[in-house]
Coordinates of C-alpha atoms in Angstrom, one line a residue:
X21 CA 126.4 98.6 180.2
X22 CA 128.9 98.1 183.0
X23 CA 126.2 95.9 184.3
X24 CA 125.4 93.1 181.7
X25 CA 127.3 90.4 181.1
X26 CA 129.9 88.9 178.6
X27 CA 129.5 85.4 177.3
X28 CA 132.4 83.6 175.4
X29 CA 131.9 80.6 173.3
X30 CA 134.9 80.1 172.8
X31 CA 135.4 79.8 176.9
X32 CA 135.6 76.1 177.5
X33 CA 133.1 76.4 180.7
X34 CA 130.1 77.6 178.3
X35 CA 130.9 75.2 175.5
X36 CA 131.4 72.1 178.6
X37 CA 128.4 73.6 180.2
X38 CA 125.9 75.8 178.5
X39 CA 123.3 75.9 181.0
X40 CA 125.0 76.8 183.9
X41 CA 127.3 79.6 182.2
X42 CA 123.8 81.4 180.9
X43 CA 121.9 80.6 184.1
X44 CA 124.7 82.7 185.6
X45 CA 123.8 84.7 183.2
X46 CA 120.3 85.3 183.6
X47 CA 120.7 85.2 187.7
X48 CA 122.8 88.8 186.7
X49 CA 120.8 90.5 183.9
X50 CA 118.0 90.0 182.1
X51 CA 120.5 90.8 179.5
X52 CA 123.4 89.1 178.4
X53 CA 126.0 89.8 175.7
X54 CA 127.3 87.0 173.3
X55 CA 131.2 87.4 172.1
X56 CA 132.7 85.1 169.1
X57 CA 135.9 85.8 168.0
X58 CA 135.6 87.2 164.3
X59 CA 131.6 88.2 164.5
X60 CA 130.2 91.6 165.8
X61 CA 128.8 89.7 169.5
X62 CA 125.1 89.6 169.8
X63 CA 122.9 91.0 172.4
X64 CA 120.7 88.0 174.1
X65 CA 117.6 87.7 176.4
X66 CA 118.5 85.8 179.6
X67 CA 114.9 85.1 181.0
X68 CA 111.8 83.7 180.0
X69 CA 109.5 86.7 179.4
X70 CA 111.7 88.3 178.3
X71 CA 112.6 86.4 175.7
X72 CA 109.1 85.7 174.9
X73 CA 108.8 89.2 174.8
X74 CA 111.1 89.8 172.1
X75 CA 110.4 86.9 169.9
X76 CA 107.3 87.8 169.2
X77 CA 108.3 91.5 168.8
X78 CA 107.8 93.2 165.3
X79 CA 110.8 95.2 166.0
X80 CA 113.2 92.9 165.7
X81 CA 113.3 91.1 162.8
X82 CA 115.0 87.7 161.1
X83 CA 117.0 89.2 157.5
X84 CA 119.3 87.7 155.6
X85 CA 121.9 88.6 157.8
X86 CA 120.7 86.0 160.8
X87 CA 122.1 83.5 158.7
X88 CA 125.7 82.4 157.5
X89 CA 125.5 82.1 153.6
X90 CA 127.7 78.8 152.4
X91 CA 128.8 79.2 148.9
X92 CA 127.1 77.1 145.9
X93 CA 126.8 77.2 142.4
X94 CA 124.1 80.4 140.9
X95 CA 121.6 77.6 140.2
X96 CA 120.8 76.8 143.6
X97 CA 120.6 80.4 145.2
X98 CA 117.0 80.8 144.1
X99 CA 116.9 77.8 146.9
X100 CA 118.4 78.9 149.4
X101 CA 115.9 81.3 151.2
X102 CA 113.7 79.3 153.0
X103 CA 110.9 80.2 155.3
X104 CA 113.1 80.8 158.2
X105 CA 115.0 83.7 156.1
X106 CA 111.6 85.7 155.8
X107 CA 109.8 88.1 157.8
X108 CA 105.9 90.8 157.4
X109 CA 103.9 89.6 154.7
X110 CA 105.8 87.5 152.8
X111 CA 106.5 84.7 156.2
X112 CA 103.0 85.1 156.8
X113 CA 101.6 84.7 153.1
X114 CA 103.9 81.0 152.6
X115 CA 103.8 79.7 156.4
X116 CA 99.7 80.4 155.5
X117 CA 100.1 78.1 152.7
X118 CA 101.5 75.2 153.9
X119 CA 101.2 75.3 157.5
X120 CA 97.8 73.1 156.8
X121 CA 100.9 70.1 156.4
X122 CA 102.0 71.0 159.5
X123 CA 99.2 71.0 161.8
X124 CA 99.5 68.5 165.6
X125 CA 96.5 66.9 163.8
X126 CA 98.5 66.2 160.6
X127 CA 101.7 64.9 162.0
X128 CA 99.2 62.5 164.2
X129 CA 97.5 60.8 161.3
X130 CA 101.3 60.7 160.5
X131 CA 102.2 58.5 163.5
X132 CA 101.7 54.7 162.2
X133 CA 104.1 55.8 159.5
X134 CA 106.5 57.1 161.6
X135 CA 106.6 54.3 164.4
X136 CA 107.1 51.2 161.0
X137 CA 109.8 53.7 160.4
X138 CA 111.0 53.4 164.0
X139 CA 110.4 49.5 164.4
X140 CA 112.5 48.9 161.3
X141 CA 115.7 50.9 162.7
X142 CA 115.2 48.7 165.9
X143 CA 114.9 45.5 164.6
X144 CA 118.5 46.4 162.8
X145 CA 119.7 47.8 166.3
X146 CA 120.9 44.3 167.8
X147 CA 122.8 43.2 164.4
X148 CA 124.9 46.4 164.7
X149 CA 128.4 45.1 165.5
X150 CA 129.5 46.7 169.0
X151 CA 131.4 50.6 168.6
X152 CA 134.3 50.6 171.6
X153 CA 133.9 49.1 174.7
X154 CA 130.6 47.0 173.6
X155 CA 127.9 49.7 173.3
X156 CA 126.2 49.9 169.9
X157 CA 125.8 54.3 168.9
X158 CA 122.5 54.7 169.9
X159 CA 123.4 57.9 167.8
X160 CA 124.6 56.9 164.7
X161 CA 122.4 53.3 164.0
X162 CA 118.7 55.4 165.4
X163 CA 118.0 58.6 166.9
X164 CA 120.4 60.4 164.1
X165 CA 118.5 57.5 160.4
X166 CA 115.4 58.2 161.7
X167 CA 114.4 61.7 160.5
X168 CA 115.9 62.0 157.6
X169 CA 113.8 58.6 156.6
X170 CA 110.9 59.9 157.9
X171 CA 111.9 63.1 155.5
X172 CA 111.9 60.5 153.3
X173 CA 108.8 58.9 153.5
X174 CA 106.6 62.4 153.5
X175 CA 108.2 63.5 149.6
X176 CA 108.6 60.1 148.4
X177 CA 112.2 59.3 148.0
X178 CA 113.0 55.7 146.8
X179 CA 113.9 53.2 148.8
X180 CA 117.5 52.9 146.5
X181 CA 117.9 57.0 146.3
X182 CA 117.7 56.9 150.4
X183 CA 121.1 56.5 151.0
X184 CA 122.2 59.4 149.3
X185 CA 119.5 62.1 151.5
X186 CA 121.2 60.0 154.7
X187 CA 124.8 61.4 153.5
X188 CA 123.0 64.6 153.9
X189 CA 121.3 64.8 156.8
X190 CA 124.7 63.1 158.8
X191 CA 126.3 66.5 157.2
X192 CA 123.2 68.8 157.9
X193 CA 123.0 67.3 161.9
X194 CA 127.0 67.5 162.4
X195 CA 126.9 71.5 161.8
X196 CA 127.3 73.9 158.6
X197 CA 131.4 73.0 157.2
X198 CA 133.1 72.5 153.9
X199 CA 131.5 69.0 153.7
X200 CA 127.5 70.4 154.1
X201 CA 128.4 73.5 151.6
X202 CA 129.6 70.7 148.4
X203 CA 126.4 69.1 149.6
X204 CA 124.3 71.4 148.8
X205 CA 123.9 70.7 145.1
X206 CA 123.1 67.6 145.1
X207 CA 120.4 67.3 147.9
X208 CA 118.5 70.4 145.9
X209 CA 118.7 68.4 142.7
X210 CA 117.4 66.0 144.5
X211 CA 114.2 68.4 145.9
X212 CA 113.6 69.1 142.5
X213 CA 113.5 65.2 141.0
X214 CA 111.7 64.9 144.1
X215 CA 109.0 67.6 143.4
X216 CA 108.7 66.7 139.6
X217 CA 108.6 63.0 141.0
X218 CA 104.9 63.5 142.8
X219 CA 104.2 66.1 140.6
X220 CA 104.3 63.2 137.5
X221 CA 102.5 60.4 140.4
X222 CA 100.9 61.1 143.5
X223 CA 101.1 59.5 147.0
X224 CA 99.6 60.2 150.0
X225 CA 102.2 62.1 151.3
X226 CA 102.9 65.4 152.2
X227 CA 104.8 66.3 149.1
X228 CA 101.8 65.1 147.2
X229 CA 100.0 67.3 149.6
X230 CA 101.7 70.8 149.0
X231 CA 101.6 69.8 145.3
X232 CA 97.3 69.7 145.7
X233 CA 97.5 72.7 147.6
X234 CA 98.9 74.3 144.7
X235 CA 96.9 73.3 142.5
X236 CA 93.6 74.2 144.5
X237 CA 94.5 77.6 145.8
X238 CA 94.4 81.3 144.0
X239 CA 97.6 81.8 145.5
X240 CA 99.9 79.0 145.1
X241 CA 103.2 77.8 146.2
X242 CA 105.7 78.5 142.9
X243 CA 107.7 75.1 141.9
X244 CA 110.8 77.2 143.2
X245 CA 109.2 77.0 146.8
X246 CA 108.3 74.0 147.1
X247 CA 111.8 73.2 146.4
X248 CA 112.1 75.1 148.6
X249 CA 110.8 73.7 151.3
X250 CA 111.7 70.1 150.9
X251 CA 115.6 72.2 150.6
X252 CA 113.9 73.5 154.2
X253 CA 112.6 69.8 155.3
X254 CA 116.5 69.1 154.8
X255 CA 118.1 71.5 156.9
X256 CA 115.4 71.5 160.3
X257 CA 114.1 67.7 159.3
X258 CA 117.3 66.6 161.5
X259 CA 116.5 68.4 164.8
X260 CA 115.0 65.3 166.3
X261 CA 118.2 63.4 166.1
X262 CA 119.4 65.4 168.7
X263 CA 117.1 65.9 170.7
X264 CA 116.1 62.0 171.0
X265 CA 119.5 61.2 171.8
X266 CA 119.9 63.9 174.6
X267 CA 116.7 62.7 175.9
X268 CA 117.8 58.8 175.9
X269 CA 121.3 60.0 177.5
X270 CA 119.4 62.2 180.3
X271 CA 116.9 59.2 181.5
X272 CA 120.0 57.4 181.4
X273 CA 121.4 59.1 183.5
X274 CA 118.8 59.8 185.9
X275 CA 117.0 56.6 186.8
X276 CA 114.5 57.8 188.2
X277 CA 113.0 59.4 185.8
X278 CA 113.9 56.8 183.6
X279 CA 112.1 54.6 186.1
X280 CA 109.1 57.0 186.4
X281 CA 108.6 56.7 182.6
X282 CA 108.4 52.9 182.2
X283 CA 105.3 52.6 185.1
X284 CA 103.5 55.0 183.4
X285 CA 104.0 55.6 179.4
X286 CA 100.9 57.6 179.2
X287 CA 103.3 60.1 180.9
X288 CA 105.1 60.1 177.2
X289 CA 103.9 64.1 175.6
X290 CA 104.4 65.3 179.2
X291 CA 108.5 63.9 179.2
X292 CA 108.5 65.0 176.0
X293 CA 107.6 68.5 176.7
X294 CA 110.1 68.6 179.7
X295 CA 113.1 66.9 177.9
X296 CA 113.1 69.6 175.4
X297 CA 112.9 72.3 178.0
X298 CA 115.5 70.6 179.8
X299 CA 118.1 69.4 177.3
X300 CA 116.5 70.5 174.5
X301 CA 119.3 70.5 171.8
X302 CA 118.9 74.7 170.3
X303 CA 120.7 77.1 173.0
X304 CA 120.4 80.3 171.0
X305 CA 117.5 81.6 168.7
X306 CA 118.5 82.5 165.6
X307 CA 119.8 86.5 165.6
X308 CA 116.7 89.1 165.0
X309 CA 118.0 92.6 163.9
X310 CA 116.7 95.9 165.8
X311 CA 114.3 97.3 163.3
X312 CA 115.1 101.0 165.5
X313 CA 116.9 102.0 168.4
X314 CA 114.6 99.7 171.5
X315 CA 115.6 99.8 174.7
X316 CA 115.5 96.9 176.7
X317 CA 116.1 96.7 180.8
X318 CA 117.9 100.5 180.4
X319 CA 119.6 99.2 177.8
X320 CA 119.1 100.7 174.0
X321 CA 119.6 98.5 171.3
X322 CA 120.4 100.2 168.3
X323 CA 118.7 99.7 164.8
X324 CA 120.2 96.7 163.1
X325 CA 121.7 95.1 166.1
X326 CA 121.5 91.2 166.7
X327 CA 119.3 90.3 169.1
X328 CA 118.7 86.7 170.3
X329 CA 117.0 84.6 173.1
X330 CA 119.1 82.5 175.3
X331 CA 116.7 78.8 175.2
X332 CA 118.9 76.9 177.8
X333 CA 118.8 80.1 180.2
X334 CA 115.0 80.6 179.7
X335 CA 114.2 77.3 180.2
X336 CA 115.4 77.3 183.3
X337 CA 114.4 80.0 184.2
X338 CA 112.9 79.6 187.7
X339 CA 110.7 82.8 187.2
X340 CA 108.6 80.5 185.1
X341 CA 109.6 76.5 186.3
X342 CA 109.6 75.6 189.7
X343 CA 112.7 73.8 190.4
X344 CA 113.9 75.4 187.1
X345 CA 117.3 72.8 187.2
X346 CA 115.8 69.5 188.3
X347 CA 114.0 67.7 185.2
X348 CA 110.7 65.6 186.3
X349 CA 109.4 64.2 183.5
X350 CA 105.6 63.5 186.1
X351 CA 105.6 67.3 186.4
X352 CA 102.9 69.6 184.9
X353 CA 105.0 72.8 183.9
X354 CA 104.0 76.2 184.8
X355 CA 104.8 78.0 181.4
X356 CA 105.8 76.9 177.7
X357 CA 109.9 76.2 176.8
X358 CA 111.0 77.6 174.1
X359 CA 112.6 74.9 173.2
X360 CA 110.7 75.6 169.3
X361 CA 111.1 79.1 169.5
X362 CA 108.2 81.8 169.6
X363 CA 105.5 83.7 167.6
X364 CA 106.0 84.2 164.1
X365 CA 108.9 81.8 163.6
X366 CA 107.6 79.3 166.2
X367 CA 108.9 76.0 163.7
X368 CA 106.4 74.4 161.8
X369 CA 108.1 71.3 162.2
X370 CA 106.9 71.3 166.3
X371 CA 104.3 69.1 166.1
X372 CA 106.1 66.6 164.0
X373 CA 109.2 66.7 166.3
X374 CA 107.5 66.1 168.7
X375 CA 105.8 62.7 167.7
X376 CA 108.8 61.7 166.1
X377 CA 110.6 61.9 170.1
X378 CA 107.4 60.2 171.2
X379 CA 107.4 57.2 168.9
X380 CA 111.4 56.8 168.6
X381 CA 111.6 56.8 173.6
X382 CA 108.3 54.9 173.1
X383 CA 109.6 51.9 171.6
X384 CA 112.9 52.3 172.3
X385 CA 112.0 52.0 176.1
X386 CA 109.8 49.2 175.1
X387 CA 111.6 46.7 173.0
X388 CA 114.8 47.2 175.3
X389 CA 113.8 46.9 179.3
X390 CA 117.4 46.5 180.1
X391 CA 119.0 49.5 177.3
X392 CA 121.6 50.9 179.4
X393 CA 124.7 53.8 178.8
X394 CA 127.9 51.3 178.0
X395 CA 130.9 51.7 179.9
X396 CA 132.4 54.2 177.6
X397 CA 130.2 56.8 177.8
X398 CA 128.6 59.2 175.4
X399 CA 130.5 61.6 174.0
X400 CA 129.4 65.7 173.0
X401 CA 130.2 67.7 170.6
X402 CA 132.2 70.9 171.4
X403 CA 129.7 72.7 169.4
X404 CA 129.0 76.1 171.1
X405 CA 125.2 76.4 168.8
X406 CA 123.3 73.5 169.4
X407 CA 123.6 71.0 172.5
X408 CA 124.1 67.4 171.3
X409 CA 126.3 64.4 171.0
X410 CA 128.9 62.4 168.7
X411 CA 127.9 59.1 169.9
X412 CA 126.0 57.4 172.5
X413 CA 127.0 53.6 173.2
X414 CA 124.7 51.7 174.9
X415 CA 124.0 47.7 175.5
X416 CA 120.9 46.4 174.9

């Protein structure tokens, strides 16, 4: 225990530069403790091999204690427990039913619709009033609204209702809080309405496909499961907002990488994987709880202890990646990043997030060859759980 480093999530150095803080812990030990005042400590795996192994190890399970539950009205409770909170056969059953709607092939088929959304947002970008020192906030006017606009397309939200859904997305992307908790009943009511609407009138979208699967499959999705899935899309589907903003900020900070990508747009799929590794928004995975006493690196993890993987440390582990602290969009990497986790809870929407990010970056760089950071500079959120910006002013 004396040799296990501790990482204090209230430390300004950890909040301001988690990659360095977690990296130092990684080089001291493959196992660390994450400390947050008022909460039980977490064990965290800091190296790629150990983190990947833990995420696939059935001795570590996601439980209801893995999440901080907001207070919601009683009628919302049936929809609060998403697939992310399930484990074992229950999780496997639900994932098997919905996975066909989230394959790489399905995401590729959605690319034209996503590209239309991207182009529409970029069309409007020059018309937004400049913020601060003459820059347009690319996070506010492009990266943040894009994922929710895509979700509205996927579940058939009518145009007049979309402003409300965008408010939901902004609350989710900004982190849990009182505003988010107050919005939950509205999100769930609109999710129920979306399911009802698509039952009455099918369309070529993801929700109709899931309803069709419900009707055809012997092991059907229940109505509550369908509504919960839409609510989960609203929750988890905001990840690309932070990823796209982080990616643009990284490229503007690394002119040689931006130049390489402009000169060879075919590098985009590889570049997106590298950007997820380098500056993905997820710093720590959802905690798992040990089902039994487990020994890791000479330390006994007691049954019930919470264990997480430090994505920030594992994705820059020199044991897995050559020159891990260098962003290089041209370099094929030796290992697979953990930006979408690993194992049974590998992010179901990973393919969709990749397509959204590729489409967003490709169109942005093509349409605005003079894109540059505005003088006032980007501002980052003091959030120890998510690497995210609160503004990204640019000149077009």
